Amino acid sequence: MIGVLASGAGTNLQALLDAGLPVVAVASNRRDATALTRAGNIATAAFELTEYSNRDERDTAMADWLEEHGVTLVVLAGYMHLLTSAFLDRFPNAVVNVHPSLLPEFPGAHAVEEQLTAGIAESGATVHLVDEGVDSGPILAQERVPVLSGDTPETLHARIKDIEHRLLPRIVEELCAR
Ligand code: GRF
C-alpha cells in the first residue's frame, strides 16, 4: 500500500492515481499544496514544520500517520523537504523519489534551471531510493530527453515531467510486486 508525499502541483501523484496504483494516503509539508486536492477520497494530511519543535518530531508524526493507514511503500512526488532517519528508518528500502535530471548530475531543488544554465544537450528523469542526502540514494531507473535550443525552465520541465509520469508508475508498480 502506497503513501505519497508531495509539496506542489502533484502531477506525479496524478500519474500514480491514473495508473490505478494502491495509493492509500497523501501527505504534504504544505497545507495549501495542490497535490492534496487531487487525492479525492484518499486520506490526506499536512505536516507543517512550524507546528513541530523539530524535523525529527515532524517526521515521526508523519511516519506514524502513514503506518496507521497501512502504508508499506512511500513515494516522494515533488516532496521538497529532506527526510530524517526518524522517518527513513521506519520504511527501510521503501522510500522512492522522482527527480528531474540524470542523477548524480544536478541534484537539488533547482535542477531544471541549473541544467539550462550549464548548456547541456541532454536531460532526463531519475527514480531512486531515498537516503538522508540530497537526491543521493541508489538509482532504480532513468530515461533521457533532449534539451532543445530555445528551451525555458517551463518547456524543459514539461518535457521531463512527461517522462516522469510514465517512469514513476512503472517503477512503483515493480516495487509493489517485489
Ligand atoms: C517533479 O519534476 C519531480 O521530479 C520533482 O518535483 C516535481 C514535482 O512535480 N521532484 P509535481 O508536483 O508532481 O507536478
JSON list of C-alpha atoms and ligand atoms in Angstrom, two decimals:
[
{"chain": "A", "resi": 1, "resn": "MET", "atom": "CA", "xyz": [0.00, 0.00, 0.00]},
{"chain": "A", "resi": 2, "resn": "ILE", "atom": "CA", "xyz": [1.40, 3.32, -1.11]},
{"chain": "A", "resi": 3, "resn": "GLY", "atom": "CA", "xyz": [1.75, 6.62, 0.73]},
{"chain": "A", "resi": 4, "resn": "VAL", "atom": "CA", "xyz": [2.63, 9.68, -1.35]},
{"chain": "A", "resi": 5, "resn": "LEU", "atom": "CA", "xyz": [4.41, 12.80, -0.07]},
{"chain": "A", "resi": 6, "resn": "ALA", "atom": "CA", "xyz": [4.04, 15.90, -2.24]},
{"chain": "A", "resi": 7, "resn": "SER", "atom": "CA", "xyz": [4.64, 19.63, -1.82]},
{"chain": "A", "resi": 8, "resn": "GLY", "atom": "CA", "xyz": [3.38, 21.14, -5.05]},
{"chain": "A", "resi": 9, "resn": "ALA", "atom": "CA", "xyz": [1.26, 20.58, -8.14]},
{"chain": "A", "resi": 10, "resn": "GLY", "atom": "CA", "xyz": [1.00, 16.82, -7.74]},
{"chain": "A", "resi": 11, "resn": "THR", "atom": "CA", "xyz": [1.11, 15.81, -11.41]},
{"chain": "A", "resi": 12, "resn": "ASN", "atom": "CA", "xyz": [3.21, 12.76, -10.46]},
{"chain": "A", "resi": 13, "resn": "LEU", "atom": "CA", "xyz": [0.65, 11.84, -7.80]},
{"chain": "A", "resi": 14, "resn": "GLN", "atom": "CA", "xyz": [-1.98, 12.11, -10.56]},
{"chain": "A", "resi": 15, "resn": "ALA", "atom": "CA", "xyz": [0.02, 9.72, -12.74]},
{"chain": "A", "resi": 16, "resn": "LEU", "atom": "CA", "xyz": [0.15, 7.18, -9.89]},
{"chain": "A", "resi": 17, "resn": "LEU", "atom": "CA", "xyz": [-3.61, 7.50, -9.37]},
{"chain": "A", "resi": 18, "resn": "ASP", "atom": "CA", "xyz": [-4.33, 7.26, -13.10]},
{"chain": "A", "resi": 19, "resn": "ALA", "atom": "CA", "xyz": [-2.24, 4.06, -13.23]},
{"chain": "A", "resi": 20, "resn": "GLY", "atom": "CA", "xyz": [-4.58, 2.53, -10.64]},
{"chain": "A", "resi": 21, "resn": "LEU", "atom": "CA", "xyz": [-1.83, 2.02, -8.07]},
{"chain": "A", "resi": 22, "resn": "PRO", "atom": "CA", "xyz": [-2.94, 1.42, -4.46]},
{"chain": "A", "resi": 23, "resn": "VAL", "atom": "CA", "xyz": [-2.38, 4.91, -3.02]},
{"chain": "A", "resi": 24, "resn": "VAL", "atom": "CA", "xyz": [-3.99, 4.95, 0.44]},
{"chain": "A", "resi": 25, "resn": "ALA", "atom": "CA", "xyz": [-2.60, 8.17, 1.95]},
{"chain": "A", "resi": 26, "resn": "VAL", "atom": "CA", "xyz": [-1.26, 11.51, 0.69]},
{"chain": "A", "resi": 27, "resn": "ALA", "atom": "CA", "xyz": [0.70, 13.84, 2.98]},
{"chain": "A", "resi": 28, "resn": "SER", "atom": "CA", "xyz": [2.32, 17.22, 2.43]},
{"chain": "A", "resi": 29, "resn": "ASN", "atom": "CA", "xyz": [4.55, 19.64, 4.30]},
{"chain": "A", "resi": 30, "resn": "ARG", "atom": "CA", "xyz": [2.23, 22.39, 2.97]},
{"chain": "A", "resi": 31, "resn": "ARG", "atom": "CA", "xyz": [-1.43, 22.63, 3.85]},
{"chain": "A", "resi": 32, "resn": "ASP", "atom": "CA", "xyz": [-2.08, 24.56, 0.61]},
{"chain": "A", "resi": 33, "resn": "ALA", "atom": "CA", "xyz": [-0.38, 22.07, -1.75]},
{"chain": "A", "resi": 34, "resn": "THR", "atom": "CA", "xyz": [-2.45, 21.50, -4.90]},
{"chain": "A", "resi": 35, "resn": "ALA", "atom": "CA", "xyz": [-1.45, 17.83, -4.69]},
{"chain": "A", "resi": 36, "resn": "LEU", "atom": "CA", "xyz": [-3.74, 17.35, -1.68]},
{"chain": "A", "resi": 37, "resn": "THR", "atom": "CA", "xyz": [-6.75, 18.39, -3.76]},
{"chain": "A", "resi": 38, "resn": "ARG", "atom": "CA", "xyz": [-6.06, 15.57, -6.25]},
{"chain": "A", "resi": 39, "resn": "ALA", "atom": "CA", "xyz": [-6.47, 12.86, -3.61]},
{"chain": "A", "resi": 40, "resn": "GLY", "atom": "CA", "xyz": [-10.26, 12.62, -3.84]},
{"chain": "A", "resi": 41, "resn": "ASN", "atom": "CA", "xyz": [-11.46, 10.10, -1.23]},
{"chain": "A", "resi": 42, "resn": "ILE", "atom": "CA", "xyz": [-7.94, 9.12, -0.24]},
{"chain": "A", "resi": 43, "resn": "ALA", "atom": "CA", "xyz": [-6.82, 10.17, 3.26]},
{"chain": "A", "resi": 44, "resn": "THR", "atom": "CA", "xyz": [-4.78, 13.39, 3.31]},
{"chain": "A", "resi": 45, "resn": "ALA", "atom": "CA", "xyz": [-2.85, 15.27, 5.99]},
{"chain": "A", "resi": 46, "resn": "ALA", "atom": "CA", "xyz": [-0.49, 18.24, 6.27]},
{"chain": "A", "resi": 47, "resn": "PHE", "atom": "CA", "xyz": [2.59, 18.14, 8.49]},
{"chain": "A", "resi": 48, "resn": "GLU", "atom": "CA", "xyz": [3.88, 21.72, 8.50]},
{"chain": "A", "resi": 49, "resn": "LEU", "atom": "CA", "xyz": [7.31, 22.06, 10.08]},
{"chain": "A", "resi": 50, "resn": "THR", "atom": "CA", "xyz": [6.29, 25.16, 12.04]},
{"chain": "A", "resi": 51, "resn": "GLU", "atom": "CA", "xyz": [3.81, 23.06, 14.02]},
{"chain": "A", "resi": 52, "resn": "TYR", "atom": "CA", "xyz": [6.55, 20.82, 15.47]},
{"chain": "A", "resi": 53, "resn": "SER", "atom": "CA", "xyz": [9.57, 21.60, 17.62]},
{"chain": "A", "resi": 54, "resn": "ASN", "atom": "CA", "xyz": [11.99, 19.97, 15.16]},
{"chain": "A", "resi": 55, "resn": "ARG", "atom": "CA", "xyz": [12.25, 17.86, 11.99]},
{"chain": "A", "resi": 56, "resn": "ASP", "atom": "CA", "xyz": [12.56, 14.53, 13.83]},
{"chain": "A", "resi": 57, "resn": "GLU", "atom": "CA", "xyz": [9.30, 15.18, 15.64]},
{"chain": "A", "resi": 58, "resn": "ARG", "atom": "CA", "xyz": [7.51, 16.15, 12.41]},
{"chain": "A", "resi": 59, "resn": "ASP", "atom": "CA", "xyz": [8.93, 13.16, 10.52]},
{"chain": "A", "resi": 60, "resn": "THR", "atom": "CA", "xyz": [7.93, 10.78, 13.34]},
{"chain": "A", "resi": 61, "resn": "ALA", "atom": "CA", "xyz": [4.36, 12.12, 13.30]},
{"chain": "A", "resi": 62, "resn": "MET", "atom": "CA", "xyz": [4.21, 11.72, 9.52]},
{"chain": "A", "resi": 63, "resn": "ALA", "atom": "CA", "xyz": [5.58, 8.14, 9.67]},
{"chain": "A", "resi": 64, "resn": "ASP", "atom": "CA", "xyz": [3.06, 7.27, 12.42]},
{"chain": "A", "resi": 65, "resn": "TRP", "atom": "CA", "xyz": [0.20, 8.62, 10.29]},
{"chain": "A", "resi": 66, "resn": "LEU", "atom": "CA", "xyz": [1.31, 6.71, 7.18]},
{"chain": "A", "resi": 67, "resn": "GLU", "atom": "CA", "xyz": [1.71, 3.50, 9.16]},
{"chain": "A", "resi": 68, "resn": "GLU", "atom": "CA", "xyz": [-1.75, 3.91, 10.66]},
{"chain": "A", "resi": 69, "resn": "HIS", "atom": "CA", "xyz": [-3.04, 3.93, 7.08]},
{"chain": "A", "resi": 70, "resn": "GLY", "atom": "CA", "xyz": [-1.21, 0.70, 6.27]},
{"chain": "A", "resi": 71, "resn": "VAL", "atom": "CA", "xyz": [1.49, 2.27, 4.10]},
{"chain": "A", "resi": 72, "resn": "THR", "atom": "CA", "xyz": [4.41, 0.00, 3.24]},
{"chain": "A", "resi": 73, "resn": "LEU", "atom": "CA", "xyz": [5.91, 1.96, 0.30]},
{"chain": "A", "resi": 74, "resn": "VAL", "atom": "CA", "xyz": [6.42, 5.74, 0.32]},
{"chain": "A", "resi": 75, "resn": "VAL", "atom": "CA", "xyz": [6.68, 7.71, -2.93]},
{"chain": "A", "resi": 76, "resn": "LEU", "atom": "CA", "xyz": [8.07, 11.25, -2.91]},
{"chain": "A", "resi": 77, "resn": "ALA", "atom": "CA", "xyz": [6.31, 13.01, -5.78]},
{"chain": "A", "resi": 78, "resn": "GLY", "atom": "CA", "xyz": [7.73, 16.52, -5.66]},
{"chain": "A", "resi": 79, "resn": "TYR", "atom": "CA", "xyz": [8.28, 16.48, -1.88]},
{"chain": "A", "resi": 80, "resn": "MET", "atom": "CA", "xyz": [10.58, 19.42, -1.20]},
{"chain": "A", "resi": 81, "resn": "HIS", "atom": "CA", "xyz": [11.93, 18.66, 2.30]},
{"chain": "A", "resi": 82, "resn": "LEU", "atom": "CA", "xyz": [14.73, 16.28, 3.26]},
{"chain": "A", "resi": 83, "resn": "LEU", "atom": "CA", "xyz": [13.61, 13.31, 5.37]},
{"chain": "A", "resi": 84, "resn": "THR", "atom": "CA", "xyz": [15.45, 12.45, 8.59]},
{"chain": "A", "resi": 85, "resn": "SER", "atom": "CA", "xyz": [16.35, 8.94, 9.75]},
{"chain": "A", "resi": 86, "resn": "ALA", "atom": "CA", "xyz": [13.37, 9.24, 12.15]},
{"chain": "A", "resi": 87, "resn": "PHE", "atom": "CA", "xyz": [11.27, 8.74, 9.00]},
{"chain": "A", "resi": 88, "resn": "LEU", "atom": "CA", "xyz": [13.54, 6.69, 6.73]},
{"chain": "A", "resi": 89, "resn": "ASP", "atom": "CA", "xyz": [14.26, 4.01, 9.37]},
{"chain": "A", "resi": 90, "resn": "ARG", "atom": "CA", "xyz": [10.53, 3.29, 9.54]},
{"chain": "A", "resi": 91, "resn": "PHE", "atom": "CA", "xyz": [10.36, 2.35, 5.83]},
{"chain": "A", "resi": 92, "resn": "PRO", "atom": "CA", "xyz": [13.69, 0.64, 5.08]},
{"chain": "A", "resi": 93, "resn": "ASN", "atom": "CA", "xyz": [14.45, 0.46, 1.33]},
{"chain": "A", "resi": 94, "resn": "ALA", "atom": "CA", "xyz": [10.87, 1.51, 0.70]},
{"chain": "A", "resi": 95, "resn": "VAL", "atom": "CA", "xyz": [11.06, 5.27, 0.06]},
{"chain": "A", "resi": 96, "resn": "VAL", "atom": "CA", "xyz": [11.46, 6.34, -3.59]},
{"chain": "A", "resi": 97, "resn": "ASN", "atom": "CA", "xyz": [11.82, 9.74, -5.22]},
{"chain": "A", "resi": 98, "resn": "VAL", "atom": "CA", "xyz": [11.50, 11.11, -8.73]},
{"chain": "A", "resi": 99, "resn": "HIS", "atom": "CA", "xyz": [13.93, 13.83, -9.80]},
{"chain": "A", "resi": 100, "resn": "PRO", "atom": "CA", "xyz": [14.12, 15.96, -12.98]},
{"chain": "A", "resi": 101, "resn": "SER", "atom": "CA", "xyz": [17.71, 15.24, -14.04]},
{"chain": "A", "resi": 102, "resn": "LEU", "atom": "CA", "xyz": [20.01, 12.36, -14.85]},
{"chain": "A", "resi": 103, "resn": "LEU", "atom": "CA", "xyz": [21.36, 11.87, -11.33]},
{"chain": "A", "resi": 104, "resn": "PRO", "atom": "CA", "xyz": [24.01, 12.04, -9.96]},
{"chain": "A", "resi": 105, "resn": "GLU", "atom": "CA", "xyz": [24.16, 15.16, -12.16]},
{"chain": "A", "resi": 106, "resn": "PHE", "atom": "CA", "xyz": [22.16, 18.17, -10.95]},
{"chain": "A", "resi": 107, "resn": "PRO", "atom": "CA", "xyz": [20.71, 17.13, -7.59]},
{"chain": "A", "resi": 108, "resn": "GLY", "atom": "CA", "xyz": [18.73, 19.67, -5.56]},
{"chain": "A", "resi": 109, "resn": "ALA", "atom": "CA", "xyz": [15.71, 21.91, -5.84]},
{"chain": "A", "resi": 110, "resn": "HIS", "atom": "CA", "xyz": [16.85, 23.94, -8.88]},
{"chain": "A", "resi": 111, "resn": "ALA", "atom": "CA", "xyz": [17.87, 21.10, -11.17]},
{"chain": "A", "resi": 112, "resn": "VAL", "atom": "CA", "xyz": [15.96, 22.26, -14.26]},
{"chain": "A", "resi": 113, "resn": "GLU", "atom": "CA", "xyz": [17.28, 25.85, -14.17]},
{"chain": "A", "resi": 114, "resn": "GLU", "atom": "CA", "xyz": [20.83, 24.63, -13.46]},
{"chain": "A", "resi": 115, "resn": "GLN", "atom": "CA", "xyz": [20.76, 22.25, -16.44]},
{"chain": "A", "resi": 116, "resn": "LEU", "atom": "CA", "xyz": [19.75, 25.09, -18.78]},
{"chain": "A", "resi": 117, "resn": "THR", "atom": "CA", "xyz": [22.46, 27.36, -17.35]},
{"chain": "A", "resi": 118, "resn": "ALA", "atom": "CA", "xyz": [25.04, 24.60, -17.83]},
{"chain": "A", "resi": 119, "resn": "GLY", "atom": "CA", "xyz": [24.07, 24.31, -21.51]},
{"chain": "A", "resi": 120, "resn": "ILE", "atom": "CA", "xyz": [23.84, 20.51, -21.54]},
{"chain": "A", "resi": 121, "resn": "ALA", "atom": "CA", "xyz": [22.33, 18.76, -24.59]},
{"chain": "A", "resi": 122, "resn": "GLU", "atom": "CA", "xyz": [20.50, 16.01, -22.74]},
{"chain": "A", "resi": 123, "resn": "SER", "atom": "CA", "xyz": [18.42, 15.87, -19.58]},
{"chain": "A", "resi": 124, "resn": "GLY", "atom": "CA", "xyz": [16.07, 13.27, -18.17]},
{"chain": "A", "resi": 125, "resn": "ALA", "atom": "CA", "xyz": [14.30, 11.86, -15.15]},
{"chain": "A", "resi": 126, "resn": "THR", "atom": "CA", "xyz": [15.56, 9.57, -12.40]},
{"chain": "A", "resi": 127, "resn": "VAL", "atom": "CA", "xyz": [13.69, 7.36, -9.95]},
{"chain": "A", "resi": 128, "resn": "HIS", "atom": "CA", "xyz": [15.84, 6.42, -6.95]},
{"chain": "A", "resi": 129, "resn": "LEU", "atom": "CA", "xyz": [15.71, 5.07, -3.43]},
{"chain": "A", "resi": 130, "resn": "VAL", "atom": "CA", "xyz": [15.90, 7.81, -0.80]},
{"chain": "A", "resi": 131, "resn": "ASP", "atom": "CA", "xyz": [18.58, 8.23, 1.83]},
{"chain": "A", "resi": 132, "resn": "GLU", "atom": "CA", "xyz": [19.35, 11.22, 4.06]},
{"chain": "A", "resi": 133, "resn": "GLY", "atom": "CA", "xyz": [21.29, 13.04, 1.33]},
{"chain": "A", "resi": 134, "resn": "VAL", "atom": "CA", "xyz": [20.03, 15.38, -1.37]},
{"chain": "A", "resi": 135, "resn": "ASP", "atom": "CA", "xyz": [18.81, 13.15, -4.24]},
{"chain": "A", "resi": 136, "resn": "SER", "atom": "CA", "xyz": [21.64, 10.75, -3.46]},
{"chain": "A", "resi": 137, "resn": "GLY", "atom": "CA", "xyz": [20.18, 7.25, -2.95]},
{"chain": "A", "resi": 138, "resn": "PRO", "atom": "CA", "xyz": [20.66, 4.23, -5.27]},
{"chain": "A", "resi": 139, "resn": "ILE", "atom": "CA", "xyz": [19.26, 4.78, -8.78]},
{"chain": "A", "resi": 140, "resn": "LEU", "atom": "CA", "xyz": [16.45, 2.46, -9.90]},
{"chain": "A", "resi": 141, "resn": "ALA", "atom": "CA", "xyz": [15.67, 3.85, -13.37]},
{"chain": "A", "resi": 142, "resn": "GLN", "atom": "CA", "xyz": [16.43, 6.73, -15.71]},
{"chain": "A", "resi": 143, "resn": "GLU", "atom": "CA", "xyz": [15.12, 7.99, -19.02]},
{"chain": "A", "resi": 144, "resn": "ARG", "atom": "CA", "xyz": [16.57, 10.72, -21.25]},
{"chain": "A", "resi": 145, "resn": "VAL", "atom": "CA", "xyz": [15.11, 13.73, -23.04]},
{"chain": "A", "resi": 146, "resn": "PRO", "atom": "CA", "xyz": [16.81, 16.23, -25.34]},
{"chain": "A", "resi": 147, "resn": "VAL", "atom": "CA", "xyz": [17.34, 19.83, -24.27]},
{"chain": "A", "resi": 148, "resn": "LEU", "atom": "CA", "xyz": [16.19, 21.96, -27.22]},
{"chain": "A", "resi": 149, "resn": "SER", "atom": "CA", "xyz": [17.51, 25.37, -28.21]},
{"chain": "A", "resi": 150, "resn": "GLY", "atom": "CA", "xyz": [15.06, 27.97, -27.00]},
{"chain": "A", "resi": 151, "resn": "ASP", "atom": "CA", "xyz": [14.00, 25.82, -24.03]},
{"chain": "A", "resi": 152, "resn": "THR", "atom": "CA", "xyz": [12.87, 27.73, -20.95]},
{"chain": "A", "resi": 153, "resn": "PRO", "atom": "CA", "xyz": [12.71, 26.15, -17.49]},
{"chain": "A", "resi": 154, "resn": "GLU", "atom": "CA", "xyz": [8.99, 25.64, -18.11]},
{"chain": "A", "resi": 155, "resn": "THR", "atom": "CA", "xyz": [9.30, 23.90, -21.51]},
{"chain": "A", "resi": 156, "resn": "LEU", "atom": "CA", "xyz": [12.17, 21.67, -20.37]},
{"chain": "A", "resi": 157, "resn": "HIS", "atom": "CA", "xyz": [10.44, 20.76, -17.11]},
{"chain": "A", "resi": 158, "resn": "ALA", "atom": "CA", "xyz": [7.24, 19.90, -19.03]},
{"chain": "A", "resi": 159, "resn": "ARG", "atom": "CA", "xyz": [9.22, 17.54, -21.32]},
{"chain": "A", "resi": 160, "resn": "ILE", "atom": "CA", "xyz": [10.87, 15.90, -18.31]},
{"chain": "A", "resi": 161, "resn": "LYS", "atom": "CA", "xyz": [7.56, 15.55, -16.48]},
{"chain": "A", "resi": 162, "resn": "ASP", "atom": "CA", "xyz": [6.06, 13.71, -19.47]},
{"chain": "A", "resi": 163, "resn": "ILE", "atom": "CA", "xyz": [8.73, 11.06, -18.88]},
{"chain": "A", "resi": 164, "resn": "GLU", "atom": "CA", "xyz": [8.30, 11.09, -15.10]},
{"chain": "A", "resi": 165, "resn": "HIS", "atom": "CA", "xyz": [4.60, 10.37, -15.48]},
{"chain": "A", "resi": 166, "resn": "ARG", "atom": "CA", "xyz": [5.40, 7.12, -17.32]},
{"chain": "A", "resi": 167, "resn": "LEU", "atom": "CA", "xyz": [8.59, 6.12, -15.49]},
{"chain": "A", "resi": 168, "resn": "LEU", "atom": "CA", "xyz": [7.43, 6.63, -11.88]},
{"chain": "A", "resi": 169, "resn": "PRO", "atom": "CA", "xyz": [4.24, 4.49, -12.07]},
{"chain": "A", "resi": 170, "resn": "ARG", "atom": "CA", "xyz": [6.17, 1.73, -13.87]},
{"chain": "A", "resi": 171, "resn": "ILE", "atom": "CA", "xyz": [8.89, 1.53, -11.21]},
{"chain": "A", "resi": 172, "resn": "VAL", "atom": "CA", "xyz": [6.41, 1.87, -8.32]},
{"chain": "A", "resi": 173, "resn": "GLU", "atom": "CA", "xyz": [4.39, -1.00, -9.80]},
{"chain": "A", "resi": 174, "resn": "GLU", "atom": "CA", "xyz": [7.56, -3.13, -9.94]},
{"chain": "A", "resi": 175, "resn": "LEU", "atom": "CA", "xyz": [8.33, -2.28, -6.30]},
{"chain": "A", "resi": 176, "resn": "CYS", "atom": "CA", "xyz": [4.79, -3.23, -5.28]},
{"chain": "A", "resi": 177, "resn": "ALA", "atom": "CA", "xyz": [5.27, -6.62, -6.92]},
{"chain": "A", "resi": 178, "resn": "ARG", "atom": "CA", "xyz": [8.56, -7.47, -5.15]},
{"chain": "B", "resi": 1, "resn": "GRF", "atom": "C1", "xyz": [8.89, 16.81, -10.49]},
{"chain": "B", "resi": 1, "resn": "GRF", "atom": "O1", "xyz": [9.60, 17.33, -11.58]},
{"chain": "B", "resi": 1, "resn": "GRF", "atom": "C2", "xyz": [9.77, 15.92, -9.66]},
{"chain": "B", "resi": 1, "resn": "GRF", "atom": "O2", "xyz": [10.76, 15.29, -10.39]},
{"chain": "B", "resi": 1, "resn": "GRF", "atom": "C3", "xyz": [10.41, 16.91, -8.71]},
{"chain": "B", "resi": 1, "resn": "GRF", "atom": "O3", "xyz": [9.38, 17.82, -8.41]},
{"chain": "B", "resi": 1, "resn": "GRF", "atom": "C4", "xyz": [8.48, 17.88, -9.50]},
{"chain": "B", "resi": 1, "resn": "GRF", "atom": "C5", "xyz": [7.12, 17.63, -8.92]},
{"chain": "B", "resi": 1, "resn": "GRF", "atom": "O4", "xyz": [6.09, 17.88, -9.83]},
{"chain": "B", "resi": 1, "resn": "GRF", "atom": "N1", "xyz": [10.97, 16.24, -7.55]},
{"chain": "B", "resi": 1, "resn": "GRF", "atom": "P1", "xyz": [4.59, 17.50, -9.48]},
{"chain": "B", "resi": 1, "resn": "GRF", "atom": "O5", "xyz": [4.23, 18.17, -8.16]},
{"chain": "B", "resi": 1, "resn": "GRF", "atom": "O6", "xyz": [4.48, 16.00, -9.40]},
{"chain": "B", "resi": 1, "resn": "GRF", "atom": "O7", "xyz": [3.78, 18.07, -10.60]}
]
